[in-house]
Amino acid sequence: MSDTTAHLKANSQDIEFPILKGTYGNPVIDITTLGKQGFYTIDPGFLATASCESKITFIDGGKGILLYRGYPIEQLAEDACFLEICYLLLHGELPNTQQYEKFTNTICQHMPIPKEIHCVLNAFKKDAHPMAMLMSLISALAGYYHGKMDINNPDDRLEAAYHLIAKIPTLAAMCYKHSCGEEIVLPQPELGYAENFMHMLQSTPHRNNNIKPVLAKAFDRIFTLHADHEQNASTSTVRLAGSTGTDPFASIVAGVAALWGPAHGGANEAALNMMREIGDESHINEYVDKAKDKNDPFRLMGFGHRVYKNYDPRAKVMRATCHEVLDEQGCHDDPLFKIALKLEKIALEDQYFIDKKLYPNVDFYSGITLNALGIPPNMFTVLFALARTVGWIAHWHEMLGSKDFRIGRPRQLYTGSAKRDFVKMADRK
Ligand code: CMC
């Protein structure tokens, strides 16, 4: 909806653009027609460029607000389970009882992985990174289902989404078991989503592990907190790959690849390593001083965010979840958690962090929580991918259903050589 216009004066032309206003957030100048006027814009890193219109998730970084389909993350994390979140992100509304039952039944039916795909893991050494295994397994699904779905049909797109949401915990657990050199445990669909994941991680084909409800709730909440985060690097990658009309599973592989990078999915592992390196509360001030030193590349991991200039609302929920997990595991005196709490307090009272609006982000407490849940660090990003799959596929579905959807094809500012004639090798200096 356009209610006002912006003007650009360039080469004595006065070009007019509509200004679009969303439900929240900065107004957006629609420059779609600028190319026809002979100009492009440049914005490396998308610092001020919206890549699409979306109705799924909203972040107000200044106020520390995160909404899924309008619902605050704190309320969802407290009162909804992850499969309700999946339904909400995909369909736009929370499910009623009948819708929820139908949805969970569909997800349960789609959990098993075709037998042929299991042997893909045999191509990997046990010490290969599980993110590499995960990408290959999802690629194998692309091979298995390719051509069976019409991406222009919304029902087929939802079918692809159900396959992915249902199968991703099974695939993640398969990667883990392969890394441990253990036999794969098949899903037990009658368990809840998080319980089933714990079962596939912790049971063996001959012995069922006892699942503690507090820990299952913690996994479920971790999945909820990571389910979507609007146009981040991996989601934008899924949208760009999907905009070519490629297979949905292939689009998700692109997202997993983008997530693997340490600037995106890998920060919780770095935060956990930092707490370990600090080692004792008496060393905290030394590390805070290092983080403030311009000549030292060290940064407080799990602190600061491109969008949040306030407390990341996910971090507050994660801190409470961390408390619950440590209590349940009988580790309320966990030295890493104590270091984290004290480090947070010291940093939040320090003028450097106050001036730069640096607050704990979700990764500050998630590494300690996952560690207490028995997850090895190289699986942290796999769990992130598991949770984010619903966000990725919801964005893919939204994009393909949008009326002004077209292939993503950025322009560039070319600064290379001017046109010149080819020189044969013998004539080159
Ligand atoms: N420790 C110390 N100083 C910091 C930190 C930090 N963690 N983060 C930012 N700063 C300083 C930075 O040095 C810069 O100072 P100056 O203005 O004097 O040059 C200023 O704050 C702004 O930082 P920036 O790097 O320009 O900000 P950015 O928006 O480009 O980067 C960030 C955001 C998350 C990459 C950065 O805060 C950081 O490296 N944090 C540590 C890594 C981390 O926790 N990453 C997880 C992010 S949350 C993941 C998710 O949402 O999925």
Coordinates of C-alpha atoms and ligand atoms in Angstrom, one line a residue:
M1 CA 0.0 0.0 0.0
S2 CA 1.5 3.3 -1.1
D3 CA 0.5 6.5 0.7
T4 CA 3.4 8.8 -0.2
T5 CA 6.3 9.1 -2.6
A6 CA 10.1 9.6 -2.6
H7 CA 12.0 11.6 -5.2
L8 CA 15.5 11.0 -6.6
K9 CA 17.3 13.7 -8.5
A10 CA 19.9 12.0 -10.8
N11 CA 21.5 13.4 -14.0
S12 CA 18.9 16.2 -13.9
Q13 CA 16.0 13.7 -13.9
D14 CA 13.5 13.7 -11.1
I15 CA 12.4 10.2 -10.5
E16 CA 9.5 9.4 -8.3
F17 CA 9.0 6.2 -6.3
P18 CA 6.2 4.9 -4.1
I19 CA 6.9 4.5 -0.4
L20 CA 5.4 1.3 1.0
K21 CA 4.4 0.9 4.6
G22 CA 4.2 -2.5 6.2
T23 CA 2.4 -3.4 9.5
Y24 CA 5.6 -2.5 11.4
G25 CA 9.2 -1.5 10.5
N26 CA 10.8 1.3 8.5
P27 CA 8.9 2.4 5.4
V28 CA 10.4 0.9 2.2
I29 CA 11.1 2.9 -1.0
D30 CA 10.0 0.8 -4.0
I31 CA 12.7 1.3 -6.6
T32 CA 11.6 -1.5 -9.0
T33 CA 11.2 0.9 -11.9
L34 CA 14.7 2.5 -11.4
G35 CA 16.4 0.1 -13.8
K36 CA 14.2 1.3 -16.6
Q37 CA 15.4 4.9 -15.9
G38 CA 19.0 3.8 -16.4
F39 CA 20.2 3.4 -12.8
Y40 CA 20.8 0.6 -10.3
T41 CA 21.3 0.9 -6.5
I42 CA 24.1 -0.9 -4.6
D43 CA 23.9 -2.1 -1.0
P44 CA 26.5 -4.9 -0.2
G45 CA 25.3 -6.9 2.7
F46 CA 21.7 -5.7 2.3
L47 CA 22.1 -3.1 5.0
A48 CA 19.2 -1.1 3.8
T49 CA 17.6 -3.3 1.2
A50 CA 14.4 -5.3 1.6
S51 CA 14.7 -8.4 -0.6
C52 CA 11.0 -9.3 -0.5
E53 CA 7.6 -8.7 1.2
S54 CA 6.8 -11.3 3.9
K55 CA 4.0 -11.9 6.4
I56 CA 5.8 -14.6 8.4
T57 CA 8.2 -13.0 11.0
F58 CA 8.9 -9.5 12.3
I59 CA 11.9 -8.3 14.4
D60 CA 12.1 -4.9 16.1
G61 CA 15.8 -4.9 16.9
G62 CA 15.6 -1.6 18.9
K63 CA 12.9 -2.8 21.2
G64 CA 14.0 -6.5 21.3
I65 CA 10.8 -7.9 19.8
L66 CA 10.4 -11.0 17.8
L67 CA 7.0 -12.0 16.4
Y68 CA 6.0 -15.2 14.5
R69 CA 2.8 -14.4 12.5
G70 CA 2.2 -11.6 15.1
Y71 CA 2.7 -13.7 18.2
P72 CA 5.5 -12.7 20.6
I73 CA 8.3 -15.4 20.9
E74 CA 8.1 -15.3 24.7
Q75 CA 4.4 -16.4 24.7
L76 CA 5.0 -19.0 22.0
A77 CA 8.0 -20.5 23.8
E78 CA 6.0 -20.6 27.1
D79 CA 2.7 -22.0 25.9
A80 CA 3.0 -23.6 22.4
C81 CA 4.8 -26.7 21.3
F82 CA 7.1 -26.8 18.3
L83 CA 4.6 -28.5 16.0
E84 CA 2.1 -25.8 16.7
I85 CA 4.8 -23.3 15.7
C86 CA 5.4 -25.2 12.5
Y87 CA 1.7 -25.1 11.7
L88 CA 1.6 -21.4 12.5
L89 CA 4.6 -20.5 10.4
L90 CA 3.4 -22.5 7.4
H91 CA -0.3 -21.8 7.5
G92 CA -0.4 -18.3 9.1
E93 CA -2.7 -19.2 12.0
L94 CA -2.5 -21.4 15.2
P95 CA -4.1 -24.8 14.7
N96 CA -7.4 -25.7 16.5
T97 CA -7.5 -29.2 18.0
Q98 CA -8.7 -31.0 14.9
Q99 CA -6.2 -29.2 12.7
Y100 CA -3.4 -30.0 15.1
E101 CA -4.3 -33.7 15.3
K102 CA -4.4 -33.9 11.5
F103 CA -1.1 -32.1 11.2
T104 CA 0.7 -34.2 13.8
N105 CA -0.6 -37.4 12.1
T106 CA 0.7 -36.2 8.8
I107 CA 4.1 -35.4 10.3
C108 CA 4.3 -38.8 12.0
Q109 CA 3.5 -40.6 8.7
H110 CA 6.3 -38.8 6.9
M111 CA 9.1 -39.4 9.5
P112 CA 10.7 -42.6 8.1
I113 CA 13.6 -42.1 5.6
P114 CA 13.5 -44.3 2.5
K115 CA 15.9 -47.3 3.1
E116 CA 18.0 -46.4 -0.1
I117 CA 19.0 -43.1 1.5
H118 CA 20.5 -44.7 4.7
C119 CA 23.5 -45.9 2.7
V120 CA 24.5 -42.3 1.7
L121 CA 26.0 -42.1 5.2
N122 CA 28.5 -44.9 4.3
A123 CA 30.3 -42.5 2.0
F124 CA 31.3 -40.4 5.1
K125 CA 34.1 -41.1 7.6
K126 CA 32.9 -41.0 11.2
D127 CA 34.8 -37.8 11.9
A128 CA 33.3 -36.0 8.9
H129 CA 31.4 -32.9 10.0
P130 CA 27.7 -33.8 10.5
M131 CA 26.6 -30.7 8.6
A132 CA 28.3 -32.2 5.5
M133 CA 26.4 -35.4 6.1
L134 CA 23.1 -33.6 6.6
M135 CA 23.5 -31.7 3.3
S136 CA 24.1 -35.0 1.4
L137 CA 21.1 -36.7 3.1
I138 CA 18.8 -33.9 2.1
S139 CA 20.2 -34.0 -1.4
A140 CA 19.4 -37.7 -1.5
L141 CA 15.8 -36.8 -0.7
A142 CA 15.8 -34.4 -3.6
G143 CA 16.9 -37.3 -5.8
Y144 CA 14.2 -39.6 -4.3
Y145 CA 11.2 -37.2 -4.6
H146 CA 12.2 -35.1 -7.6
G147 CA 9.5 -34.9 -10.2
K148 CA 6.8 -36.2 -7.8
M149 CA 5.7 -32.7 -6.8
D150 CA 4.6 -29.6 -8.8
I151 CA 6.0 -26.6 -7.0
N152 CA 3.3 -24.4 -8.6
N153 CA 0.6 -26.3 -6.8
P154 CA 0.2 -25.1 -3.2
D155 CA -0.9 -28.5 -1.9
D156 CA 2.2 -30.1 -3.4
R157 CA 4.4 -27.4 -1.8
L158 CA 2.8 -28.1 1.6
E159 CA 3.4 -31.8 1.0
A160 CA 7.1 -31.1 0.5
A161 CA 7.1 -29.0 3.7
Y162 CA 5.6 -31.9 5.7
H163 CA 8.2 -34.3 4.4
L164 CA 11.0 -31.9 5.4
I165 CA 9.6 -31.0 8.9
A166 CA 9.0 -34.7 9.6
K167 CA 12.2 -36.1 8.2
I168 CA 14.8 -33.5 9.4
P169 CA 15.0 -34.9 13.0
T170 CA 15.4 -38.4 11.6
L171 CA 18.2 -37.2 9.3
A172 CA 19.9 -35.2 12.1
A173 CA 19.8 -38.2 14.4
M174 CA 21.2 -40.4 11.6
C175 CA 24.2 -38.0 11.3
Y176 CA 24.8 -38.2 15.0
K177 CA 24.6 -42.0 15.2
H178 CA 27.0 -42.3 12.2
S179 CA 29.5 -39.9 13.9
C180 CA 29.4 -42.1 17.1
G181 CA 29.7 -45.3 15.1
E182 CA 26.4 -46.5 16.4
E183 CA 23.5 -48.2 14.7
I184 CA 20.7 -45.9 13.5
V185 CA 17.5 -45.8 15.6
L186 CA 14.3 -45.6 13.6
P187 CA 11.7 -42.9 14.5
Q188 CA 8.9 -43.8 16.9
P189 CA 6.1 -41.5 15.6
E190 CA 3.8 -42.1 18.6
L191 CA 6.3 -40.0 20.7
G192 CA 6.2 -36.2 20.6
Y193 CA 8.4 -34.4 18.1
A194 CA 11.2 -33.6 20.6
E195 CA 10.8 -36.9 22.5
N196 CA 11.2 -38.8 19.2
F197 CA 14.3 -36.8 18.4
M198 CA 15.8 -37.6 21.8
H199 CA 14.8 -41.3 21.3
M200 CA 16.7 -41.4 18.0
L201 CA 19.7 -39.8 19.6
Q202 CA 19.9 -41.6 22.9
S203 CA 18.3 -45.0 22.4
T204 CA 19.8 -48.0 20.7
P205 CA 17.9 -50.5 18.5
H206 CA 17.8 -52.8 21.5
R207 CA 17.4 -50.4 24.5
N208 CA 14.9 -47.5 24.8
N209 CA 16.3 -44.6 26.7
N210 CA 14.2 -43.0 29.4
I211 CA 13.1 -39.6 28.2
K212 CA 12.9 -36.9 30.9
P213 CA 10.0 -34.5 30.2
V214 CA 11.9 -31.4 31.4
L215 CA 14.7 -32.2 28.9
A216 CA 12.2 -32.9 26.1
K217 CA 10.5 -29.5 26.8
A218 CA 13.9 -27.9 26.6
F219 CA 14.6 -29.4 23.2
D220 CA 11.1 -28.3 22.0
R221 CA 11.7 -24.7 23.2
I222 CA 15.2 -24.6 21.6
F223 CA 13.5 -25.6 18.3
T224 CA 10.8 -22.9 18.8
L225 CA 13.4 -20.2 19.5
H226 CA 15.3 -21.1 16.2
A227 CA 12.3 -21.8 14.0
D228 CA 12.5 -18.5 12.0
H229 CA 14.3 -15.2 12.0
E230 CA 13.0 -13.3 8.9
Q231 CA 15.4 -12.6 6.1
N232 CA 18.7 -13.9 7.6
A233 CA 21.5 -15.3 5.4
S234 CA 20.3 -18.9 5.2
T235 CA 16.6 -18.0 4.6
S236 CA 17.6 -15.5 1.9
T237 CA 19.7 -18.2 0.4
V238 CA 16.7 -20.6 0.4
R239 CA 14.6 -17.9 -1.3
L240 CA 17.2 -17.2 -3.9
A241 CA 17.8 -20.8 -4.8
G242 CA 14.1 -21.5 -4.7
S243 CA 13.4 -18.5 -7.0
T244 CA 15.0 -20.5 -9.9
G245 CA 12.2 -23.0 -9.6
T246 CA 14.6 -25.7 -8.3
D247 CA 13.5 -28.6 -6.2
P248 CA 12.4 -27.8 -2.6
F249 CA 14.9 -30.2 -1.0
A250 CA 17.7 -28.6 -3.1
S251 CA 16.6 -25.2 -1.8
I252 CA 16.9 -26.4 1.8
V253 CA 20.4 -27.9 1.1
A254 CA 21.4 -24.3 0.0
G255 CA 20.1 -23.0 3.3
V256 CA 22.0 -25.6 5.3
A257 CA 25.2 -24.7 3.5
A258 CA 24.7 -21.0 4.4
L259 CA 23.9 -21.8 8.0
W260 CA 27.1 -23.8 8.4
G261 CA 29.3 -20.6 8.4
P262 CA 30.6 -19.4 11.8
A263 CA 29.1 -15.9 11.3
H264 CA 25.6 -17.5 11.2
G265 CA 25.0 -20.9 12.8
G266 CA 28.3 -21.5 14.5
A267 CA 28.3 -18.8 17.2
N268 CA 26.9 -20.9 20.0
E269 CA 29.8 -23.3 19.8
A270 CA 32.2 -20.3 19.9
A271 CA 30.4 -19.0 23.0
L272 CA 30.7 -22.3 24.8
N273 CA 34.4 -22.5 23.9
M274 CA 34.8 -18.9 25.2
M275 CA 33.3 -19.8 28.6
R276 CA 35.6 -22.8 28.8
E277 CA 38.6 -20.7 27.9
I278 CA 37.6 -18.1 30.6
G279 CA 37.6 -21.1 32.9
D280 CA 37.0 -19.2 36.2
E281 CA 34.9 -16.2 37.3
S282 CA 38.2 -14.5 38.4
H283 CA 39.3 -14.2 34.7
I284 CA 36.1 -12.5 33.4
N285 CA 37.4 -8.9 33.7
E286 CA 40.5 -9.8 31.7
Y287 CA 38.3 -11.1 28.8
V288 CA 35.9 -8.1 29.0
D289 CA 39.0 -5.9 28.7
K290 CA 40.2 -7.9 25.7
A291 CA 36.8 -7.6 24.0
K292 CA 37.0 -3.8 24.4
D293 CA 40.6 -3.5 23.2
K294 CA 40.6 -2.2 19.6
N295 CA 44.0 -3.8 18.9
D296 CA 42.7 -7.3 20.0
P297 CA 40.4 -9.2 17.5
F298 CA 38.7 -11.0 20.4
R299 CA 35.0 -10.4 20.8
L300 CA 32.6 -11.6 23.5
M301 CA 30.9 -14.5 21.6
G302 CA 27.1 -14.6 22.1
F303 CA 27.1 -10.8 22.5
G304 CA 25.9 -8.2 19.9
H305 CA 23.7 -8.6 16.9
R306 CA 23.2 -6.9 13.5
V307 CA 19.5 -6.4 14.2
Y308 CA 19.0 -6.4 17.9
K309 CA 20.2 -3.3 19.7
N310 CA 18.5 -4.5 22.8
Y311 CA 18.3 -7.8 24.7
D312 CA 17.6 -10.6 22.2
P313 CA 14.2 -11.9 23.4
R314 CA 15.3 -15.4 22.6
A315 CA 18.3 -15.1 25.0
K316 CA 16.0 -14.4 27.9
V317 CA 14.0 -17.6 27.2
M318 CA 17.2 -19.6 26.6
R319 CA 18.7 -18.4 29.9
A320 CA 15.6 -19.7 31.8
T321 CA 15.7 -23.0 29.8
C322 CA 19.4 -23.3 30.7
H323 CA 18.5 -23.0 34.4
E324 CA 15.8 -25.7 34.1
V325 CA 18.1 -28.1 32.2
L326 CA 21.0 -27.7 34.6
D327 CA 18.6 -28.2 37.6
E328 CA 17.2 -31.4 36.0
Q329 CA 20.7 -32.7 35.3
G330 CA 21.7 -32.0 38.9
C331 CA 24.3 -29.4 37.7
H332 CA 22.9 -26.1 39.2
D333 CA 26.4 -25.3 40.2
D334 CA 27.6 -25.6 36.6
P335 CA 30.8 -23.5 36.4
L336 CA 30.2 -22.5 32.8
F337 CA 26.7 -21.2 33.6
K338 CA 28.0 -19.3 36.6
I339 CA 30.7 -17.7 34.3
A340 CA 28.0 -16.8 31.8
L341 CA 25.7 -15.1 34.4
K342 CA 28.6 -13.1 35.8
L343 CA 30.0 -12.2 32.4
E344 CA 26.6 -11.0 31.3
K345 CA 26.2 -8.8 34.4
I346 CA 29.7 -7.3 34.1
A347 CA 29.3 -6.6 30.4
L348 CA 25.8 -5.1 30.8
E349 CA 27.1 -2.6 33.4
D350 CA 30.2 -1.7 31.3
Q351 CA 30.1 1.6 29.4
Y352 CA 31.6 0.1 26.2
F353 CA 28.7 -2.4 25.9
I354 CA 26.1 0.2 27.0
D355 CA 27.3 2.7 24.4
K356 CA 27.5 0.2 21.5
K357 CA 24.1 -1.4 22.5
L358 CA 25.7 -4.9 22.8
Y359 CA 23.4 -7.4 24.6
P360 CA 23.5 -11.2 24.9
N361 CA 22.1 -12.9 21.8
V362 CA 20.5 -16.4 21.6
D363 CA 23.9 -18.0 21.3
F364 CA 25.1 -16.8 24.7
Y365 CA 23.2 -19.5 26.6
S366 CA 22.3 -22.0 23.9
G367 CA 25.8 -23.6 23.8
I368 CA 25.8 -24.2 27.6
T369 CA 22.2 -25.6 27.4
L370 CA 23.0 -28.0 24.5
N371 CA 26.1 -29.1 26.3
A372 CA 24.1 -29.9 29.4
L373 CA 21.7 -31.8 27.2
G374 CA 24.6 -34.0 26.1
I375 CA 24.8 -32.6 22.5
P376 CA 28.4 -32.5 21.2
P377 CA 29.5 -29.1 19.8
N378 CA 29.7 -30.3 16.2
M379 CA 26.0 -31.2 16.3
F380 CA 25.0 -27.7 17.5
T381 CA 24.5 -26.3 14.0
V382 CA 22.7 -29.5 12.9
L383 CA 20.1 -28.8 15.6
F384 CA 19.9 -25.2 14.4
A385 CA 19.2 -26.5 10.9
L386 CA 16.6 -29.0 12.2
A387 CA 14.7 -26.1 13.9
R388 CA 15.1 -23.6 11.0
T389 CA 13.9 -26.0 8.3
V390 CA 10.3 -25.0 9.0
G391 CA 11.2 -21.3 8.6
W392 CA 13.1 -21.9 5.4
I393 CA 10.3 -23.9 3.8
A394 CA 7.6 -21.5 5.0
H395 CA 9.5 -18.7 3.2
W396 CA 9.9 -20.8 0.1
H397 CA 6.2 -21.6 0.1
E398 CA 5.3 -17.9 0.6
M399 CA 7.6 -16.8 -2.1
L400 CA 6.3 -19.3 -4.7
G401 CA 2.7 -18.3 -3.9
S402 CA 3.4 -14.6 -4.2
K403 CA 1.9 -12.8 -7.2
D404 CA 5.0 -10.8 -8.0
F405 CA 7.5 -13.6 -7.5
R406 CA 10.3 -13.8 -10.1
I407 CA 13.8 -15.2 -10.2
G408 CA 16.3 -13.4 -7.9
R409 CA 18.9 -11.8 -10.0
P410 CA 20.9 -8.9 -8.5
R411 CA 22.7 -6.3 -10.6
Q412 CA 26.3 -5.2 -9.9
L413 CA 28.6 -2.2 -10.1
Y414 CA 31.3 -3.4 -12.6
T415 CA 34.8 -2.1 -11.9
G416 CA 36.9 -4.5 -14.0
S417 CA 38.8 -3.9 -17.2
A418 CA 37.3 -1.9 -20.1
K419 CA 36.8 -3.9 -23.4
R420 CA 40.1 -5.0 -24.9
D421 CA 41.3 -7.3 -27.6
F422 CA 42.6 -10.9 -27.0
V423 CA 46.4 -11.3 -27.0
K424 CA 47.8 -14.7 -28.1
M425 CA 50.0 -16.4 -25.5
A426 CA 53.2 -16.0 -27.7
D427 CA 52.6 -12.3 -27.8
R428 CA 52.0 -11.8 -24.1
K429 CA 54.7 -10.1 -22.0
Ligands
CMC1 N1 32.3 -7.9 21.6 C1 33.0 -6.8 21.6 N2 32.7 -5.8 20.8 C2 31.7 -5.9 19.9 C3 31.0 -7.1 19.8 C4 31.3 -8.2 20.7 N3 30.7 -9.3 20.7 N4 30.1 -7.1 18.9 C5 30.2 -5.9 18.3 N5 31.2 -5.2 18.9 C6 31.6 -3.8 18.6 C7 32.5 -3.8 17.3 O1 33.8 -3.9 17.6 C8 32.1 -2.4 16.8 O2 32.9 -1.5 17.4 P1 33.3 -0.1 16.7 O3 32.0 0.6 16.3 O4 34.1 0.6 17.7 O5 34.1 -0.5 15.5 C9 30.6 -2.2 17.2 O6 30.5 -3.0 18.4 C10 29.6 -2.7 16.1 O7 29.9 -4.0 15.7 P2 29.8 -4.5 14.2 O8 30.7 -5.7 14.0 O9 29.9 -3.4 13.3 O10 28.3 -5.0 14.2 P3 27.6 -6.0 13.2 O11 26.2 -5.7 13.2 O12 28.3 -5.9 11.9 O13 28.0 -7.4 13.8 C11 27.8 -9.4 15.1 C12 27.1 -8.1 14.6 C13 26.8 -10.4 15.7 C14 28.6 -10.1 14.0 C15 28.8 -8.9 16.2 O14 28.1 -8.3 17.3 C16 29.7 -10.1 16.7 O15 30.7 -10.4 16.1 N6 29.2 -10.8 17.9 C17 29.9 -11.9 18.4 C18 29.5 -13.2 17.5 C19 28.1 -13.6 17.8 O16 27.7 -13.7 19.0 N7 27.4 -14.0 16.8 C20 26.0 -14.5 16.9 C21 25.0 -13.5 16.4 S1 23.3 -14.0 16.7 C22 23.0 -15.2 15.5 C23 21.6 -15.3 15.0 O17 20.8 -14.4 15.2 O18 21.3 -16.2 14.3

